[in-house]
Amino acid sequence: SIEVHASQAVKAIYSPSHEVAIDRESDYRFKVGFEEYNVKPNRDFELYYSVSERDFGLNLLSYKPRDEDGFFLLLAAPQVEVKQEVVAKDVIFVLDVSGSMKGEKLAQAQEAVEFVLDNLREEDRFNIIAFSTGLSQYADQLVPAEERDEARRFVRDLEAVGGTDINRALLEALAQAKGERPQIIIFLTDGLATEGEVDTENIIDNVDEAAGPEARIFTFGVGDEVNTILLDTITQEHR
């Protein structure tokens, strides 16, 4: 158990070595707790925290071995007392279930969708569009978050087979993403379009034309053969 009293406002708190509980008592004080039984204590306990009087703290830790790729840890944190309004939102999942997603990639995507479903607020709405050569939708319109349990079963029953019609799937999602509340589209895919419209520039233009002012598209590339030009451009142009 660790208790820290800092002279400057504490921002990020992070332990790379152990799973810990963090209790922030104020901007300047926090506690960290760790407890385990029947484990071998074979590594040091490490705890990082950053301090700053600014409203937003930002710290970068980097490491690069000789002749190897490096990596970094970015800690970004606002002040503890942040006033924010939680707004009801609509979330539409666009999930690639083409043949190339078979195995671990589909399992990762399914787990990601379930994670977001579990964290929806009661006033939120959602839908799931699984696509390959055609489309398979959980519902024909947005449904309340209370249907998440049935939606999980829909996600778990999905199988990877067929081609990849990205254009049709995104246009269907955008057709449903209408309204004044935030419209969030989560797009998960592993590859290139192979069905329907396959030209990247045409897909980008079609998405631009169909997207309403409230639509935000978050793209996630699964695997290492994704169409980065398509995903990056859509993300940049649609917040």
XYZ file of N, CA, C and O in Angstrom, residues 44-222:
716
model
N 10.251 -6.670 -9.372
C 10.106 -5.452 -8.585
C 8.738 -4.812 -8.844
O 8.177 -4.932 -9.936
N 8.257 -4.125 -7.843
C 7.041 -3.327 -7.987
C 7.426 -1.962 -8.542
O 8.284 -1.278 -7.979
N 6.831 -1.586 -9.649
C 7.144 -0.308 -10.291
C 5.899 0.565 -10.343
O 4.816 0.090 -10.673
N 6.057 1.823 -10.029
C 4.955 2.775 -10.060
C 5.438 4.089 -10.656
O 6.451 4.635 -10.229
N 4.726 4.557 -11.651
C 5.039 5.845 -12.256
C 3.888 6.810 -11.987
O 2.716 6.415 -12.040
N 4.213 8.051 -11.696
C 3.180 9.076 -11.685
C 3.796 10.387 -12.150
O 4.981 10.626 -11.969
N 2.984 11.205 -12.775
C 3.468 12.478 -13.308
C 2.770 13.620 -12.582
O 1.635 13.481 -12.109
N 3.464 14.753 -12.486
C 2.911 15.927 -11.817
C 3.006 17.140 -12.731
O 3.941 17.278 -13.514
N 2.016 17.990 -12.621
C 2.002 19.227 -13.407
C 0.887 20.116 -12.884
O -0.165 19.636 -12.470
N 1.116 21.430 -12.895
C 0.080 22.366 -12.483
C -0.835 22.749 -13.643
O -1.804 23.474 -13.478
N -0.521 22.251 -14.824
C -1.373 22.546 -15.972
C -2.645 21.696 -15.893
O -2.691 20.676 -15.227
N -3.678 22.121 -16.638
C -4.933 21.381 -16.637
C -4.779 19.999 -17.256
O -5.517 19.074 -16.939
N -3.788 19.872 -18.133
C -3.601 18.607 -18.847
C -2.143 18.187 -18.752
O -1.258 18.940 -19.161
N -1.886 17.004 -18.195
C -0.518 16.516 -18.045
C -0.132 15.589 -19.183
O -0.939 14.786 -19.645
N 1.102 15.706 -19.647
C 1.574 14.872 -20.756
C 3.026 14.479 -20.503
O 3.871 15.350 -20.313
N 3.291 13.165 -20.483
C 4.646 12.659 -20.274
C 4.932 11.539 -21.260
O 4.061 10.717 -21.566
N 6.179 11.480 -21.733
C 6.587 10.467 -22.699
C 7.801 9.717 -22.176
O 8.811 10.330 -21.825
N 7.702 8.384 -22.101
C 8.824 7.521 -21.744
C 9.151 6.667 -22.961
O 8.290 5.976 -23.484
N 10.399 6.715 -23.418
C 10.767 5.966 -24.618
C 11.949 5.042 -24.327
O 12.756 5.287 -23.429
N 12.051 3.981 -25.130
C 13.124 3.002 -24.964
C 13.429 2.388 -26.319
O 12.520 1.966 -27.038
N 14.731 2.338 -26.666
C 15.127 1.747 -27.941
C 16.447 0.997 -27.770
O 17.501 1.615 -27.638
N 16.415 -0.339 -27.797
C 17.661 -1.115 -27.753
C 18.471 -0.893 -29.032
O 17.933 -0.510 -30.078
N 19.738 -1.154 -28.965
C 20.594 -1.014 -30.138
C 20.174 -2.009 -31.221
O 19.956 -3.183 -30.962
N 20.061 -1.511 -32.462
C 19.746 -2.335 -33.634
C 18.400 -3.028 -33.525
O 18.154 -4.066 -34.142
N 17.478 -2.471 -32.726
C 16.133 -3.034 -32.624
C 15.110 -1.909 -32.670
O 15.432 -0.747 -32.423
N 13.866 -2.281 -33.006
C 12.799 -1.299 -32.948
C 12.565 -0.897 -31.497
O 12.684 -1.722 -30.591
N 12.220 0.348 -31.291
C 11.943 0.817 -29.944
C 10.449 0.886 -29.671
O 9.618 0.505 -30.497
N 10.107 1.364 -28.487
C 8.713 1.555 -28.136
C 8.631 2.706 -27.137
O 9.632 3.184 -26.617
N 7.400 3.168 -26.878
C 7.232 4.289 -25.966
C 5.946 4.124 -25.171
O 5.043 3.379 -25.557
N 5.890 4.819 -24.058
C 4.694 4.896 -23.234
C 4.320 6.367 -23.109
O 5.128 7.183 -22.677
N 3.099 6.699 -23.526
C 2.613 8.072 -23.450
C 1.555 8.149 -22.349
O 0.552 7.439 -22.395
N 1.806 8.984 -21.339
C 0.867 9.174 -20.243
C 0.197 10.532 -20.423
O 0.854 11.567 -20.372
N -1.103 10.531 -20.659
C -1.850 11.763 -20.847
C -3.004 11.778 -19.862
O -3.779 10.825 -19.802
N -3.122 12.832 -19.080
C -4.144 12.859 -18.042
C -4.575 14.278 -17.726
O -3.746 15.173 -17.616
N -5.892 14.503 -17.575
C -6.376 15.810 -17.133
C -6.316 15.913 -15.618
O -5.941 14.958 -14.937
N -6.667 17.056 -15.088
C -6.732 17.204 -13.642
C -7.855 16.335 -13.084
O -8.752 15.921 -13.815
N -7.805 16.055 -11.791
C -8.770 15.137 -11.199
C -10.183 15.684 -11.270
O -11.130 14.994 -11.650
N -10.342 16.947 -10.869
C -11.674 17.546 -10.840
C -12.011 18.096 -12.219
O -11.766 19.250 -12.532
N -12.595 17.252 -13.054
C -12.957 17.653 -14.409
C -14.478 17.635 -14.528
O -15.123 16.623 -14.251
N -15.048 18.770 -14.886
C -16.486 18.841 -15.090
C -16.805 18.415 -16.516
O -16.300 18.976 -17.474
N -17.629 17.377 -16.639
C -17.972 16.919 -17.973
C -19.426 16.456 -17.994
O -19.956 15.953 -17.011
N -20.044 16.645 -19.119
C -21.423 16.221 -19.320
C -21.420 14.936 -20.146
O -20.818 14.883 -21.219
N -22.040 13.901 -19.634
C -22.126 12.640 -20.352
C -23.356 12.695 -21.248
O -24.491 12.804 -20.763
N -23.147 12.613 -22.551
C -24.213 12.765 -23.525
C -24.601 11.392 -24.078
O -23.742 10.563 -24.370
N -25.884 11.156 -24.196
C -26.353 9.910 -24.801
C -25.863 9.825 -26.238
O -25.848 10.818 -26.970
N -25.457 8.642 -26.666
C -24.852 8.479 -27.981
C -25.396 7.241 -28.694
O -25.968 6.343 -28.069
N -25.209 7.205 -30.001
C -25.524 6.039 -30.824
C -24.216 5.431 -31.311
O -23.347 6.150 -31.803
N -24.079 4.119 -31.169
C -22.864 3.428 -31.567
C -23.227 2.350 -32.584
O -24.079 1.490 -32.311
N -22.593 2.391 -33.739
C -22.822 1.391 -34.780
C -21.512 0.680 -35.061
O -20.516 1.309 -35.437
N -21.505 -0.624 -34.852
C -20.328 -1.441 -35.128
C -20.399 -1.938 -36.572
O -21.428 -2.467 -37.008
N -19.309 -1.780 -37.299
C -19.199 -2.319 -38.661
C -18.053 -3.329 -38.621
O -16.884 -2.960 -38.553
N -18.408 -4.605 -38.641
C -17.464 -5.673 -38.355
C -17.219 -6.553 -39.581
O -18.153 -7.148 -40.133
N -15.965 -6.628 -40.006
C -15.554 -7.450 -41.140
C -15.577 -8.925 -40.728
O -14.893 -9.331 -39.794
N -16.388 -9.729 -41.437
C -16.422 -11.177 -41.187
C -16.127 -11.935 -42.478
O -16.637 -13.027 -42.712
N -15.275 -11.345 -43.318
C -14.875 -12.024 -44.552
C -13.949 -13.194 -44.223
O -13.477 -13.342 -43.092
N -13.672 -14.025 -45.224
C -12.888 -15.238 -45.001
C -11.511 -14.992 -44.418
O -11.005 -15.804 -43.634
N -10.910 -13.849 -44.745
C -9.555 -13.565 -44.254
C -9.530 -13.244 -42.760
O -8.464 -13.188 -42.155
N -10.710 -13.044 -42.161
C -10.781 -12.747 -40.724
C -10.848 -14.016 -39.881
O -10.879 -13.940 -38.648
N -10.837 -15.147 -40.515
C -11.003 -16.411 -39.801
C -9.923 -16.596 -38.730
O -8.758 -16.271 -38.927
N -10.327 -17.134 -37.584
C -9.366 -17.450 -36.532
C -9.185 -16.326 -35.535
O -10.153 -15.706 -35.077
N -7.927 -16.035 -35.195
C -7.622 -15.103 -34.121
C -8.118 -13.695 -34.409
O -8.551 -12.983 -33.497
N -8.083 -13.268 -35.668
C -8.492 -11.906 -35.985
C -9.979 -11.682 -35.689
O -10.354 -10.661 -35.099
N -10.811 -12.627 -36.082
C -12.232 -12.487 -35.785
C -12.469 -12.543 -34.282
O -13.285 -11.793 -33.745
N -11.755 -13.421 -33.596
C -11.905 -13.528 -32.144
C -11.548 -12.203 -31.469
O -12.232 -11.763 -30.531
N -10.490 -11.543 -31.921
C -10.102 -10.250 -31.356
C -11.183 -9.207 -31.607
O -11.528 -8.415 -30.715
N -11.711 -9.191 -32.830
C -12.742 -8.215 -33.167
C -14.014 -8.463 -32.363
O -14.651 -7.522 -31.888
N -14.392 -9.720 -32.211
C -15.579 -10.045 -31.415
C -15.404 -9.595 -29.967
O -16.321 -9.039 -29.359
N -14.220 -9.821 -29.419
C -13.948 -9.414 -28.042
C -14.023 -7.894 -27.895
O -14.531 -7.375 -26.885
N -13.538 -7.178 -28.900
C -13.583 -5.714 -28.860
C -15.022 -5.210 -28.875
O -15.387 -4.302 -28.120
N -15.860 -5.790 -29.727
C -17.262 -5.379 -29.800
C -17.965 -5.652 -28.474
O -18.711 -4.812 -27.954
N -17.720 -6.823 -27.902
C -18.348 -7.162 -26.628
C -17.909 -6.203 -25.522
O -18.704 -5.841 -24.638
N -16.648 -5.812 -25.549
C -16.150 -4.869 -24.541
C -16.910 -3.552 -24.612
O -17.307 -2.984 -23.585
N -17.118 -3.035 -25.821
C -17.836 -1.764 -25.960
C -19.297 -1.934 -25.549
O -19.871 -1.071 -24.878
N -19.907 -3.054 -25.937
C -21.296 -3.312 -25.530
C -21.427 -3.282 -24.009
O -22.378 -2.709 -23.454
N -20.467 -3.889 -23.318
C -20.509 -3.946 -21.853
C -20.403 -2.564 -21.223
O -20.836 -2.372 -20.076
N -19.818 -1.604 -21.943
C -19.578 -0.285 -21.376
C -20.523 0.795 -21.900
O -20.314 1.982 -21.629
N -21.559 0.388 -22.625
C -22.572 1.355 -23.036
C -23.376 1.808 -21.822
O -23.626 1.038 -20.905
N -23.787 3.054 -21.821
C -24.669 3.562 -20.778
C -26.116 3.250 -21.150
O -26.431 3.018 -22.326
N -26.986 3.241 -20.169
C -28.361 2.790 -20.386
C -29.108 3.642 -21.408
O -30.008 3.148 -22.102
N -28.750 4.931 -21.519
C -29.455 5.797 -22.464
C -28.883 5.711 -23.888
O -29.416 6.326 -24.812
N -27.801 4.960 -24.069
C -27.198 4.804 -25.392
C -28.004 3.839 -26.253
O -28.773 3.006 -25.749
N -27.783 3.926 -27.562
C -28.360 2.970 -28.513
C -27.234 2.404 -29.376
O -26.159 2.988 -29.459
N -27.495 1.259 -30.033
C -26.455 0.635 -30.842
C -27.061 -0.237 -31.933
O -28.259 -0.555 -31.917
N -26.213 -0.623 -32.862
C -26.523 -1.675 -33.829
C -25.210 -2.284 -34.283
O -24.133 -1.699 -34.095
N -25.288 -3.480 -34.848
C -24.107 -4.199 -35.329
C -24.338 -4.606 -36.776
O -25.351 -5.241 -37.089
N -23.410 -4.224 -37.646
C -23.457 -4.611 -39.059
C -22.240 -5.468 -39.352
O -21.111 -4.983 -39.336
N -22.459 -6.760 -39.566
C -21.384 -7.672 -39.964
C -21.396 -7.773 -41.478
O -22.450 -7.958 -42.085
N -20.223 -7.666 -42.097
C -20.203 -7.652 -43.554
C -19.138 -8.588 -44.114
O -18.072 -8.783 -43.532
N -19.438 -9.167 -45.257
C -18.479 -9.904 -46.069
C -18.915 -9.678 -47.514
O -18.863 -8.530 -47.982
N -19.389 -10.711 -48.204
C -19.968 -10.501 -49.531
C -21.278 -9.730 -49.415
O -21.614 -8.909 -50.255
N -22.024 -10.000 -48.363
C -23.261 -9.283 -48.063
C -23.223 -8.722 -46.653
O -22.169 -8.642 -46.023
N -24.399 -8.342 -46.143
C -24.514 -7.762 -44.813
C -25.386 -8.640 -43.920
O -26.368 -9.216 -44.378
N -25.027 -8.704 -42.666
C -25.841 -9.365 -41.649
C -25.946 -8.401 -40.471
O -24.942 -8.082 -39.832
N -27.156 -7.932 -40.190
C -27.339 -6.925 -39.160
C -28.017 -7.519 -37.922
O -28.902 -8.362 -38.029
N -27.614 -7.010 -36.765
C -28.281 -7.432 -35.536
C -29.732 -6.964 -35.538
O -30.641 -7.701 -35.150
N -29.966 -5.743 -35.971
C -31.316 -5.198 -36.037
C -31.415 -4.293 -37.255
O -30.404 -3.895 -37.837
N -32.655 -3.970 -37.649
C -32.824 -3.108 -38.817
C -32.794 -1.635 -38.448
O -32.963 -0.764 -39.303
N -32.586 -1.358 -37.145
C -32.459 0.018 -36.683
C -31.719 0.021 -35.347
O -31.446 -1.036 -34.774
N -31.399 1.194 -34.863
C -30.723 1.311 -33.581
C -31.626 0.805 -32.456
O -32.829 1.057 -32.452
N -31.019 0.081 -31.503
C -31.768 -0.501 -30.400
C -31.182 -0.021 -29.076
O -30.030 0.400 -29.016
N -31.938 -0.080 -27.977
C -31.430 0.394 -26.688
C -30.333 -0.497 -26.129
O -30.252 -1.686 -26.431
N -29.511 0.086 -25.266
C -28.367 -0.626 -24.699
C -28.779 -1.846 -23.885
O -27.982 -2.764 -23.696
N -30.004 -1.882 -23.404
C -30.461 -3.011 -22.586
C -30.508 -4.326 -23.375
O -30.621 -5.396 -22.792
N -30.364 -4.254 -24.696
C -30.342 -5.467 -25.519
C -28.936 -6.038 -25.690
O -28.710 -6.922 -26.519
N -27.981 -5.560 -24.913
C -26.590 -5.953 -25.098
C -26.382 -7.460 -24.943
O -25.532 -8.038 -25.628
N -27.111 -8.124 -24.046
C -26.917 -9.558 -23.838
C -27.266 -10.356 -25.088
O -26.534 -11.264 -25.489
N -28.376 -10.030 -25.713
C -28.760 -10.713 -26.954
C -27.781 -10.384 -28.072
O -27.461 -11.232 -28.910
N -27.274 -9.150 -28.077
C -26.307 -8.749 -29.098
C -25.005 -9.525 -28.950
O -24.353 -9.846 -29.951
N -24.603 -9.819 -27.718
C -23.396 -10.617 -27.510
C -23.532 -11.971 -28.184
O -22.579 -12.474 -28.791
N -24.679 -12.587 -28.064
C -24.896 -13.896 -28.711
C -24.808 -13.776 -30.222
O -24.259 -14.660 -30.899
N -25.337 -12.679 -30.773
C -25.230 -12.433 -32.209
C -23.777 -12.346 -32.633
O -23.354 -12.936 -33.640
N -22.973 -11.620 -31.859
C -21.554 -11.429 -32.180
C -20.808 -12.758 -32.100
O -19.994 -13.090 -32.980
N -21.056 -13.548 -31.058
C -20.344 -14.804 -30.867
C -20.673 -15.828 -31.948
O -19.862 -16.714 -32.237
N -21.855 -15.726 -32.567
C -22.268 -16.692 -33.590
C -21.745 -16.343 -34.978
O -21.943 -17.110 -35.929
N -21.088 -15.199 -35.122
C -20.606 -14.788 -36.439
C -19.471 -15.698 -36.906
O -18.617 -16.104 -36.124
N -19.456 -16.003 -38.202
C -18.405 -16.822 -38.799
C -17.757 -16.058 -39.934
O -18.394 -15.262 -40.620
N -16.470 -16.299 -40.148
C -15.708 -15.607 -41.185
C -15.781 -16.385 -42.494
O -15.230 -17.480 -42.601
N -16.445 -15.803 -43.493
C -16.556 -16.450 -44.808
C -16.964 -15.407 -45.843
O -17.697 -14.465 -45.537
N -16.434 -15.532 -47.069
C -16.840 -14.642 -48.142
C -15.848 -13.531 -48.421
O -14.742 -13.497 -47.871
N -16.271 -12.587 -49.293
C -15.422 -11.471 -49.690
C -15.581 -10.282 -48.765
O -16.096 -10.399 -47.651
N -15.137 -9.089 -49.242
C -15.087 -7.901 -48.376
C -15.706 -6.708 -49.101
O -15.060 -6.069 -49.922
N -16.975 -6.398 -48.769
C -17.657 -5.260 -49.384
C -17.691 -4.104 -48.385
O -18.696 -3.857 -47.708
N -16.581 -3.405 -48.286
C -16.440 -2.307 -47.332
C -17.385 -1.161 -47.666
O -18.034 -0.588 -46.777
N -17.490 -0.809 -48.923
C -18.297 0.333 -49.341
C -19.746 0.179 -48.910
O -20.336 1.071 -48.299
N -20.327 -0.963 -49.193
C -21.730 -1.190 -48.851
C -21.949 -1.139 -47.343
O -22.941 -0.567 -46.865
N -21.017 -1.728 -46.575
C -21.169 -1.773 -45.126
C -21.119 -0.371 -44.516
O -21.943 -0.015 -43.663
N -20.163 0.443 -44.950
C -20.045 1.790 -44.402
C -21.240 2.663 -44.795
O -21.735 3.453 -43.977
N -21.730 2.530 -46.022
C -22.877 3.331 -46.443
C -24.124 2.941 -45.669
O -24.954 3.799 -45.327
N -24.291 1.654 -45.371
C -25.430 1.223 -44.565
C -25.328 1.791 -43.155
O -26.327 2.245 -42.578
N -24.132 1.778 -42.571
C -23.943 2.336 -41.225
C -24.250 3.825 -41.217
O -24.914 4.336 -40.304
N -23.781 4.539 -42.218
C -24.006 5.982 -42.275
C -25.477 6.310 -42.497
O -25.962 7.350 -42.029
N -26.199 5.436 -43.192
C -27.634 5.653 -43.385
C -28.385 5.573 -42.059
O -29.418 6.220 -41.878
N -27.850 4.772 -41.125
C -28.477 4.644 -39.809
C -27.992 5.707 -38.826
O -28.646 5.956 -37.812
N -26.860 6.315 -39.113
C -26.255 7.286 -38.194
C -26.834 8.669 -38.438
O -26.166 9.584 -38.918
N -28.089 8.825 -38.090
C -28.778 10.106 -38.263
C -29.366 10.536 -36.927
O -29.827 9.731 -36.142
N -29.353 11.809 -36.668
C -29.915 12.316 -35.428
C -29.022 13.366 -34.803
O -27.900 13.611 -35.249
N -29.520 13.997 -33.746
C -28.789 15.080 -33.110
C -27.748 14.587 -32.118
O -26.757 15.272 -31.869
N -27.942 13.400 -31.527
C -26.950 12.894 -30.575
C -25.705 12.424 -31.320
O -25.771 12.155 -32.528
N -24.555 12.320 -30.665
C -23.336 11.852 -31.342
C -23.545 10.485 -31.988
O -24.094 9.573 -31.370
N -23.100 10.361 -33.230
C -23.220 9.125 -33.989
C -21.819 8.536 -34.162
O -20.999 9.069 -34.909
N -21.537 7.459 -33.467
C -20.202 6.867 -33.454
C -20.210 5.570 -34.242
O -20.960 4.635 -33.926
N -19.376 5.495 -35.266
C -19.231 4.280 -36.063
C -17.866 3.676 -35.760
O -16.839 4.331 -35.901
N -17.864 2.421 -35.318
C -16.633 1.701 -35.017
C -16.437 0.653 -36.116
O -17.196 -0.302 -36.221
N -15.412 0.863 -36.925
C -15.184 0.066 -38.130
C -13.959 -0.821 -37.937
O -12.859 -0.320 -37.751
N -14.165 -2.145 -37.954
C -13.077 -3.100 -37.757
C -12.927 -3.973 -38.998
O -13.871 -4.653 -39.410
N -11.718 -3.978 -39.594
C -11.478 -4.766 -40.801
C -10.014 -5.177 -40.864
O -9.167 -4.585 -40.185
N -9.724 -6.171 -41.694
C -8.342 -6.654 -41.779
C -7.715 -6.473 -43.148
O -6.543 -6.799 -43.338
N -8.476 -5.987 -44.132
C -7.873 -5.997 -45.460
C -8.456 -5.022 -46.446
O -9.017 -3.985 -46.086
N -8.336 -5.375 -47.698
C -8.759 -4.546 -48.809
C -10.157 -4.936 -49.270
O -10.604 -6.063 -49.068
N -10.846 -3.990 -49.910
C -12.154 -4.282 -50.488
C -11.997 -5.220 -51.683
O -11.176 -4.980 -52.565
N -12.768 -6.296 -51.700
C -12.711 -7.270 -52.798
C -14.061 -7.483 -53.462
O -14.153 -8.190 -54.453
N -15.118 -6.893 -52.917
C -16.474 -7.032 -53.467
C -17.085 -5.650 -53.634
O -16.736 -4.701 -52.925
N -18.034 -5.525 -54.575
C -18.699 -4.246 -54.787
C -17.715 -3.197 -55.277
O -16.867 -3.464 -56.138
N -17.783 -2.005 -54.709
C -16.836 -0.940 -55.050
C -15.498 -1.254 -54.382
O -15.408 -1.347 -53.166
N -14.444 -1.394 -55.196
C -13.142 -1.769 -54.643
C -12.114 -0.649 -54.757
O -11.023 -0.762 -54.186
N -12.428 0.431 -55.473
C -11.483 1.536 -55.628
C -11.462 2.366 -54.350
O -12.505 2.865 -53.894
N -10.285 2.539 -53.776
C -10.163 3.239 -52.497
C -10.675 4.667 -52.568
O -11.412 5.125 -51.679
N -10.296 5.416 -53.591
C -10.724 6.809 -53.703
C -12.241 6.913 -53.837
O -12.857 7.818 -53.252
N -12.843 5.997 -54.580
C -14.303 6.021 -54.731
C -14.995 5.731 -53.399
O -16.024 6.337 -53.078
N -14.457 4.788 -52.632
C -15.037 4.484 -51.319
C -14.957 5.709 -50.413
O -15.925 6.065 -49.733
N -13.802 6.370 -50.410
C -13.633 7.572 -49.590
C -14.636 8.650 -49.996
O -15.269 9.290 -49.143
N -14.808 8.849 -51.314
C -15.757 9.855 -51.798
C -17.181 9.495 -51.396
O -17.972 10.367 -51.008
N -17.528 8.211 -51.490
C -18.885 7.776 -51.137
C -19.165 7.993 -49.651
O -20.263 8.405 -49.265
N -18.170 7.709 -48.825
C -18.330 7.926 -47.386
C -18.477 9.410 -47.086
O -19.326 9.819 -46.281
N -17.670 10.241 -47.731
C -17.764 11.693 -47.524
C -19.155 12.205 -47.866
O -19.715 13.052 -47.157
N -19.710 11.706 -48.958
C -21.018 12.173 -49.418
C -22.137 11.721 -48.480
O -23.117 12.448 -48.272
N -21.980 10.519 -47.902
C -23.058 9.943 -47.089
C -23.012 10.377 -45.629
O -24.028 10.307 -44.931
N -21.856 10.816 -45.149
C -21.693 11.107 -43.725
C -22.401 12.397 -43.331
O -22.260 13.427 -43.988
N -23.159 12.340 -42.241
C -23.804 13.520 -41.709
C -22.878 14.261 -40.765
O -21.800 13.775 -40.416
N -23.291 15.439 -40.301
C -22.413 16.271 -39.460
C -22.128 15.665 -38.084
O -21.145 16.024 -37.454
N -22.985 14.771 -37.612
C -22.782 14.190 -36.284
C -21.992 12.884 -36.313
O -21.692 12.319 -35.265
N -21.680 12.371 -37.494
C -21.015 11.064 -37.603
C -19.528 11.169 -37.303
O -18.837 12.061 -37.808
N -19.054 10.257 -36.472
C -17.619 10.127 -36.187
C -17.241 8.685 -36.455
O -17.860 7.767 -35.911
N -16.225 8.476 -37.283
C -15.838 7.123 -37.680
C -14.489 6.779 -37.066
O -13.498 7.466 -37.306
N -14.465 5.724 -36.270
C -13.241 5.229 -35.648
C -12.864 3.920 -36.339
O -13.641 2.966 -36.322
N -11.693 3.868 -36.956
C -11.298 2.688 -37.716
C -10.231 1.907 -36.959
O -9.333 2.486 -36.348
N -10.351 0.583 -37.009
C -9.392 -0.308 -36.369
C -8.942 -1.356 -37.379
O -9.757 -2.137 -37.870
N -7.649 -1.356 -37.699
C -7.104 -2.344 -38.613
C -6.666 -3.581 -37.844
O -5.868 -3.485 -36.916
N -7.175 -4.739 -38.216
C -6.838 -5.993 -37.554
C -5.834 -6.742 -38.429
O -6.094 -6.997 -39.598
